[in-house]
Amino acid sequence: MGEAERPGWLEVLATGPLTTVQDLGRPGRGDLGVGRSGAADRAALRLANRLLANPEGAAALEVTLGGLQVRAHGDLTIALSGAPCPATVTDAAGRARGAGHQAVERLPDGATLRLGVPRRGLRTYLAVRGGLDVPEVLGSRATDIMAGVGPDRPARGSALPVGPPPERFPIVDLAPVTPLYAGEPVLSVLPGPRDDWFAPGALQALCAEPYEVTVDSNRVGMRLRGPCLERVREGELPPEGMVPGALQVPPSGQPTLFLADHPVTGGYPVIAVVRTSDVDRAAQVRPGQRVRFRLARA
């Protein structure tokens, strides 16, 4: 291991509204009542890790609406992905420079990285070559904010160790990525499994008008406001399994789109499920923004 490749650590100076440690989660533990959790935008996490030659599931920081400040202890190599935000690196001598996104960047010993508020999108990922080496819980370093499983949320003064760097080295400096959509994202949905609980035309109503993402949204799910989805059946279901992307509809008729930290089971009927490829896109939609749904073609 070369001098510049020795593991170091990150000192957290500020966290912004919400910063958590995330990897690709802990799948396959639903029988224990434990959800997958993991990065809300899995594609963004994978990209940042690939840029650094890390395993795709290496643990990184998920930063909601910016505000993160960290100091490097040891010479580190980093990558930012997801929602693009102003990023500034200030070295130990006080010299400042900008840092790019979807790019490999050096964070020298003593340097500070500051993230501003994203211009578009919601969640930014900070990956470090070697991955964050916090303790695993049930085989994952992901923090599930609903279940309270996983590492503690970083706070001011937290020390986040970085693991040994992989044997491979980064082979590209920059990854071209399609910019996040500024308008109304369109998410593809598959009907059911409980669309028969709703009035005829409910699926068409779901796809006819946009839904606004409310301020009550978080990593558990996006609460939506829009056309009411009327039921034709009374009562509630026995609890049944839930998946990321499920559009669960409570008696209010206003759907909730489940994200990474969704409950393992639920008793409200699910009218449709967002396709896996679009769940990452949904995780970048901000409160106040609107989304549209369309029925996926068979």
CSV table of C-alpha atoms in Angstrom, one decimal:
chain,number,residue,atom,x,y,z
A,1,MET,CA,0.0,0.0,0.0
A,2,GLY,CA,1.5,3.3,-1.1
A,3,GLU,CA,2.0,6.3,1.2
A,4,ALA,CA,-1.0,8.2,-0.4
A,5,GLU,CA,-3.2,5.0,-0.1
A,6,ARG,CA,-3.1,4.6,3.6
A,7,PRO,CA,-6.6,4.5,5.2
A,8,GLY,CA,-7.6,7.7,6.9
A,9,TRP,CA,-10.9,9.1,8.3
A,10,LEU,CA,-13.4,11.8,7.9
A,11,GLU,CA,-14.2,14.3,10.7
A,12,VAL,CA,-17.8,15.5,10.5
A,13,LEU,CA,-18.1,19.3,11.0
A,14,ALA,CA,-21.7,19.8,10.0
A,15,THR,CA,-24.4,17.4,8.7
A,16,GLY,CA,-27.1,19.6,7.1
A,17,PRO,CA,-30.7,18.6,7.3
A,18,LEU,CA,-30.0,14.8,7.2
A,19,THR,CA,-26.9,12.8,6.5
A,20,THR,CA,-26.8,9.1,6.9
A,21,VAL,CA,-24.3,6.3,6.1
A,22,GLN,CA,-25.7,4.1,3.3
A,23,ASP,CA,-24.7,1.1,1.3
A,24,LEU,CA,-26.9,-1.2,-0.8
A,25,GLY,CA,-28.8,-2.3,2.3
A,26,ARG,CA,-29.6,-5.7,3.9
A,27,PRO,CA,-32.0,-7.6,1.6
A,28,GLY,CA,-33.5,-11.0,2.5
A,29,ARG,CA,-34.3,-10.2,6.1
A,30,GLY,CA,-38.0,-9.5,5.8
A,31,ASP,CA,-38.7,-12.6,7.8
A,32,LEU,CA,-37.0,-10.9,10.8
A,33,GLY,CA,-39.1,-7.8,10.3
A,34,VAL,CA,-36.0,-5.9,8.9
A,35,GLY,CA,-36.3,-4.0,5.7
A,36,ARG,CA,-33.6,-3.6,3.0
A,37,SER,CA,-33.0,0.1,3.6
A,38,GLY,CA,-29.8,1.3,1.8
A,39,ALA,CA,-29.2,4.2,-0.5
A,40,ALA,CA,-32.5,5.9,-1.7
A,41,ASP,CA,-30.8,6.4,-5.1
A,42,ARG,CA,-29.0,3.2,-5.6
A,43,ALA,CA,-27.7,4.1,-9.1
A,44,ALA,CA,-26.0,7.2,-7.8
A,45,LEU,CA,-24.3,5.3,-5.0
A,46,ARG,CA,-23.1,2.6,-7.5
A,47,LEU,CA,-21.7,5.3,-9.8
A,48,ALA,CA,-19.7,7.1,-7.1
A,49,ASN,CA,-18.2,3.8,-6.0
A,50,ARG,CA,-17.4,2.7,-9.6
A,51,LEU,CA,-15.5,5.9,-10.2
A,52,LEU,CA,-13.3,5.1,-7.2
A,53,ALA,CA,-12.8,1.4,-8.1
A,54,ASN,CA,-14.7,0.5,-4.9
A,55,PRO,CA,-17.1,-2.4,-4.8
A,56,GLU,CA,-20.5,-1.0,-5.9
A,57,GLY,CA,-22.0,-1.5,-2.4
A,58,ALA,CA,-19.3,0.2,-0.4
A,59,ALA,CA,-20.7,2.5,2.3
A,60,ALA,CA,-20.9,6.2,1.6
A,61,LEU,CA,-22.7,9.3,2.9
A,62,GLU,CA,-26.2,10.1,1.7
A,63,VAL,CA,-26.7,13.9,2.1
A,64,THR,CA,-30.2,15.4,1.9
A,65,LEU,CA,-30.4,19.0,0.7
A,66,GLY,CA,-26.7,19.7,1.2
A,67,GLY,CA,-25.1,21.3,4.2
A,68,LEU,CA,-22.5,18.6,4.9
A,69,GLN,CA,-19.0,19.7,6.0
A,70,VAL,CA,-16.2,17.2,6.6
A,71,ARG,CA,-12.4,17.4,7.2
A,72,ALA,CA,-10.0,14.8,5.8
A,73,HIS,CA,-7.5,13.1,8.1
A,74,GLY,CA,-5.1,11.5,5.7
A,75,ASP,CA,-5.0,11.9,2.0
A,76,LEU,CA,-8.3,10.7,0.6
A,77,THR,CA,-9.8,10.2,-2.8
A,78,ILE,CA,-13.5,11.0,-3.1
A,79,ALA,CA,-16.4,11.2,-5.6
A,80,LEU,CA,-19.7,13.0,-5.5
A,81,SER,CA,-22.8,11.8,-7.3
A,82,GLY,CA,-26.6,12.1,-7.2
A,83,ALA,CA,-28.1,15.6,-6.9
A,84,PRO,CA,-25.4,18.1,-8.1
A,85,CYS,CA,-24.6,20.8,-5.5
A,86,PRO,CA,-22.0,23.5,-5.1
A,87,ALA,CA,-18.9,21.8,-3.6
A,88,THR,CA,-15.8,23.5,-2.2
A,89,VAL,CA,-12.5,22.0,-1.1
A,90,THR,CA,-10.4,24.2,1.2
A,91,ASP,CA,-6.9,23.0,1.9
A,92,ALA,CA,-5.1,23.2,5.2
A,93,ALA,CA,-3.5,26.5,4.1
A,94,GLY,CA,-6.9,28.1,3.4
A,95,ARG,CA,-6.8,27.9,-0.4
A,96,ALA,CA,-10.3,27.0,-1.9
A,97,ARG,CA,-11.3,25.4,-5.1
A,98,GLY,CA,-14.4,23.9,-6.6
A,99,ALA,CA,-15.1,20.2,-6.7
A,100,GLY,CA,-16.9,18.5,-9.5
A,101,HIS,CA,-19.7,15.8,-9.5
A,102,GLN,CA,-19.5,12.4,-11.1
A,103,ALA,CA,-15.7,13.0,-11.0
A,104,VAL,CA,-12.7,11.7,-9.1
A,105,GLU,CA,-11.3,14.3,-6.6
A,106,ARG,CA,-8.5,14.4,-4.1
A,107,LEU,CA,-9.2,15.5,-0.6
A,108,PRO,CA,-5.7,16.1,1.0
A,109,ASP,CA,-4.9,15.7,4.6
A,110,GLY,CA,-6.4,18.6,6.6
A,111,ALA,CA,-8.6,19.8,3.7
A,112,THR,CA,-12.3,20.5,4.3
A,113,LEU,CA,-15.2,19.7,1.9
A,114,ARG,CA,-18.4,21.8,2.0
A,115,LEU,CA,-21.6,20.9,0.1
A,116,GLY,CA,-24.2,23.6,-0.6
A,117,VAL,CA,-27.8,23.1,-1.4
A,118,PRO,CA,-28.4,21.1,-4.7
A,119,ARG,CA,-29.7,23.2,-7.6
A,120,ARG,CA,-31.9,20.2,-8.6
A,121,GLY,CA,-32.6,16.9,-6.9
A,122,LEU,CA,-32.6,16.0,-3.3
A,123,ARG,CA,-29.9,13.5,-2.3
A,124,THR,CA,-26.1,13.8,-2.9
A,125,TYR,CA,-23.7,10.9,-2.3
A,126,LEU,CA,-20.1,11.3,-1.0
A,127,ALA,CA,-18.1,8.2,-1.5
A,128,VAL,CA,-14.5,7.7,-0.4
A,129,ARG,CA,-12.0,5.3,-1.9
A,130,GLY,CA,-11.9,2.4,0.5
A,131,GLY,CA,-15.5,3.0,1.6
A,132,LEU,CA,-16.6,4.1,5.1
A,133,ASP,CA,-15.6,1.4,7.5
A,134,VAL,CA,-18.2,1.9,10.2
A,135,PRO,CA,-19.4,-1.3,12.0
A,136,GLU,CA,-21.9,-3.5,10.2
A,137,VAL,CA,-25.3,-4.3,11.6
A,138,LEU,CA,-27.0,-7.4,10.3
A,139,GLY,CA,-24.5,-7.5,7.4
A,140,SER,CA,-24.9,-3.9,6.3
A,141,ARG,CA,-23.7,-0.4,7.1
A,142,ALA,CA,-27.0,1.2,6.0
A,143,THR,CA,-28.9,3.3,8.5
A,144,ASP,CA,-32.6,2.6,8.5
A,145,ILE,CA,-34.3,5.7,10.0
A,146,MET,CA,-37.7,4.0,10.4
A,147,ALA,CA,-36.5,0.8,12.1
A,148,GLY,CA,-33.6,2.3,14.0
A,149,VAL,CA,-31.2,-0.3,12.6
A,150,GLY,CA,-27.7,0.4,11.5
A,151,PRO,CA,-25.0,2.9,12.4
A,152,ASP,CA,-25.8,6.0,14.3
A,153,ARG,CA,-26.5,9.1,12.2
A,154,PRO,CA,-23.3,11.2,11.8
A,155,ALA,CA,-23.2,14.2,14.1
A,156,ARG,CA,-20.8,17.1,14.5
A,157,GLY,CA,-17.6,15.7,15.8
A,158,SER,CA,-18.2,12.1,14.5
A,159,ALA,CA,-15.1,10.3,13.2
A,160,LEU,CA,-15.9,8.1,10.1
A,161,PRO,CA,-13.0,5.6,9.4
A,162,VAL,CA,-12.2,4.8,5.8
A,163,GLY,CA,-11.4,1.2,4.9
A,164,PRO,CA,-8.3,0.0,3.0
A,165,PRO,CA,-8.3,1.0,-0.6
A,166,PRO,CA,-9.1,-1.7,-3.2
A,167,GLU,CA,-6.3,-3.2,-5.3
A,168,ARG,CA,-7.7,-1.7,-8.5
A,169,PHE,CA,-7.2,2.0,-9.3
A,170,PRO,CA,-9.8,4.5,-10.9
A,171,ILE,CA,-9.5,4.4,-14.6
A,172,VAL,CA,-11.7,7.5,-15.5
A,173,ASP,CA,-11.8,11.0,-14.1
A,174,LEU,CA,-15.4,11.9,-15.0
A,175,ALA,CA,-18.6,10.0,-15.9
A,176,PRO,CA,-21.1,11.7,-18.2
A,177,VAL,CA,-24.6,11.6,-16.6
A,178,THR,CA,-27.9,12.8,-17.8
A,179,PRO,CA,-28.9,15.9,-15.8
A,180,LEU,CA,-31.7,15.5,-13.3
A,181,TYR,CA,-35.0,16.5,-14.8
A,182,ALA,CA,-36.2,19.9,-13.7
A,183,GLY,CA,-39.9,19.5,-14.7
A,184,GLU,CA,-42.4,16.8,-13.7
A,185,PRO,CA,-40.7,13.4,-13.8
A,186,VAL,CA,-42.8,10.6,-15.3
A,187,LEU,CA,-42.6,7.3,-13.4
A,188,SER,CA,-43.7,4.0,-14.9
A,189,VAL,CA,-46.1,1.9,-12.8
A,190,LEU,CA,-47.3,-1.7,-13.0
A,191,PRO,CA,-51.0,-2.2,-11.9
A,192,GLY,CA,-51.8,-4.0,-8.7
A,193,PRO,CA,-51.6,-6.1,-6.7
A,194,ARG,CA,-54.7,-4.6,-5.1
A,195,ASP,CA,-56.1,-2.4,-7.9
A,196,ASP,CA,-59.3,-4.3,-7.7
A,197,TRP,CA,-60.0,-2.5,-4.3
A,198,PHE,CA,-60.5,0.7,-6.2
A,199,ALA,CA,-63.3,2.2,-8.3
A,200,PRO,CA,-63.2,1.7,-12.1
A,201,GLY,CA,-61.0,4.3,-13.6
A,202,ALA,CA,-58.8,4.8,-10.5
A,203,LEU,CA,-55.7,3.7,-12.3
A,204,GLN,CA,-56.5,6.1,-15.1
A,205,ALA,CA,-57.0,8.9,-12.5
A,206,LEU,CA,-53.6,8.0,-11.0
A,207,CYS,CA,-52.0,8.6,-14.4
A,208,ALA,CA,-54.2,11.5,-15.6
A,209,GLU,CA,-53.0,14.4,-13.4
A,210,PRO,CA,-49.7,15.2,-11.6
A,211,TYR,CA,-49.2,14.6,-7.9
A,212,GLU,CA,-47.4,17.1,-5.6
A,213,VAL,CA,-44.7,15.7,-3.2
A,214,THR,CA,-45.6,17.0,0.2
A,215,VAL,CA,-43.2,18.2,3.0
A,216,ASP,CA,-44.1,15.1,5.0
A,217,SER,CA,-41.9,13.0,2.7
A,218,ASN,CA,-38.7,11.3,3.8
A,219,ARG,CA,-36.6,8.1,3.2
A,220,VAL,CA,-39.6,6.0,4.2
A,221,GLY,CA,-41.9,7.3,1.5
A,222,MET,CA,-43.1,10.2,-0.6
A,223,ARG,CA,-46.5,11.4,0.6
A,224,LEU,CA,-48.4,12.7,-2.5
A,225,ARG,CA,-51.2,15.2,-3.0
A,226,GLY,CA,-53.4,15.0,-6.1
A,227,PRO,CA,-56.5,13.2,-7.5
A,228,CYS,CA,-58.3,11.1,-4.9
A,229,LEU,CA,-58.2,7.4,-5.6
A,230,GLU,CA,-61.6,6.1,-4.6
A,231,ARG,CA,-62.1,2.7,-3.1
A,232,VAL,CA,-65.0,0.3,-3.6
A,233,ARG,CA,-64.1,-2.1,-0.8
A,234,GLU,CA,-64.4,-1.4,2.9
A,235,GLY,CA,-62.1,-2.4,5.8
A,236,GLU,CA,-58.4,-3.0,5.6
A,237,LEU,CA,-56.2,-5.9,4.4
A,238,PRO,CA,-54.3,-8.3,6.7
A,239,PRO,CA,-50.7,-7.1,6.7
A,240,GLU,CA,-48.8,-8.1,3.5
A,241,GLY,CA,-45.3,-7.6,2.2
A,242,MET,CA,-44.3,-4.2,0.8
A,243,VAL,CA,-41.6,-3.3,-1.7
A,244,PRO,CA,-39.8,-0.1,-2.7
A,245,GLY,CA,-42.0,1.7,-5.3
A,246,ALA,CA,-45.3,0.5,-3.8
A,247,LEU,CA,-48.1,3.1,-4.1
A,248,GLN,CA,-50.1,2.4,-0.9
A,249,VAL,CA,-53.4,4.2,-0.6
A,250,PRO,CA,-54.9,4.9,2.9
A,251,PRO,CA,-58.6,5.9,3.4
A,252,SER,CA,-57.8,9.5,2.5
A,253,GLY,CA,-57.3,8.4,-1.1
A,254,GLN,CA,-53.9,10.1,-1.3
A,255,PRO,CA,-51.1,7.7,-2.2
A,256,THR,CA,-47.8,7.2,-0.6
A,257,LEU,CA,-44.8,6.0,-2.7
A,258,PHE,CA,-42.6,3.8,-0.6
A,259,LEU,CA,-38.8,4.4,-0.7
A,260,ALA,CA,-35.7,2.8,0.9
A,261,ASP,CA,-36.8,2.7,4.5
A,262,HIS,CA,-40.4,1.5,3.9
A,263,PRO,CA,-42.1,-0.8,6.4
A,264,VAL,CA,-41.8,-4.5,5.7
A,265,THR,CA,-45.6,-5.0,5.8
A,266,GLY,CA,-48.6,-2.8,5.4
A,267,GLY,CA,-52.4,-3.0,5.6
A,268,TYR,CA,-53.5,-0.4,3.1
A,269,PRO,CA,-54.1,-1.6,-0.5
A,270,VAL,CA,-51.4,-1.0,-3.1
A,271,ILE,CA,-52.9,0.2,-6.4
A,272,ALA,CA,-49.7,0.0,-8.4
A,273,VAL,CA,-45.9,-0.3,-8.1
A,274,VAL,CA,-43.3,2.0,-9.6
A,275,ARG,CA,-40.8,0.1,-11.8
A,276,THR,CA,-37.5,-0.5,-10.1
A,277,SER,CA,-35.6,1.6,-12.7
A,278,ASP,CA,-37.8,4.6,-11.8
A,279,VAL,CA,-37.5,4.3,-7.9
A,280,ASP,CA,-34.1,5.9,-8.0
A,281,ARG,CA,-35.5,8.8,-10.0
A,282,ALA,CA,-38.3,9.2,-7.5
A,283,ALA,CA,-35.8,9.4,-4.7
A,284,GLN,CA,-34.4,12.7,-6.2
A,285,VAL,CA,-37.8,14.5,-6.3
A,286,ARG,CA,-38.0,17.4,-3.9
A,287,PRO,CA,-41.0,18.4,-1.7
A,288,GLY,CA,-43.1,20.9,-3.7
A,289,GLN,CA,-42.2,19.3,-7.0
A,290,ARG,CA,-44.8,17.3,-9.0
A,291,VAL,CA,-44.6,13.8,-10.5
A,292,ARG,CA,-46.7,12.0,-13.1
A,293,PHE,CA,-47.4,8.3,-13.4
A,294,ARG,CA,-47.9,6.3,-16.6
A,295,LEU,CA,-49.0,2.7,-17.0
A,296,ALA,CA,-46.0,0.5,-18.2
A,297,ARG,CA,-46.5,-1.4,-21.4
A,298,ALA,CA,-46.5,-5.1,-21.0
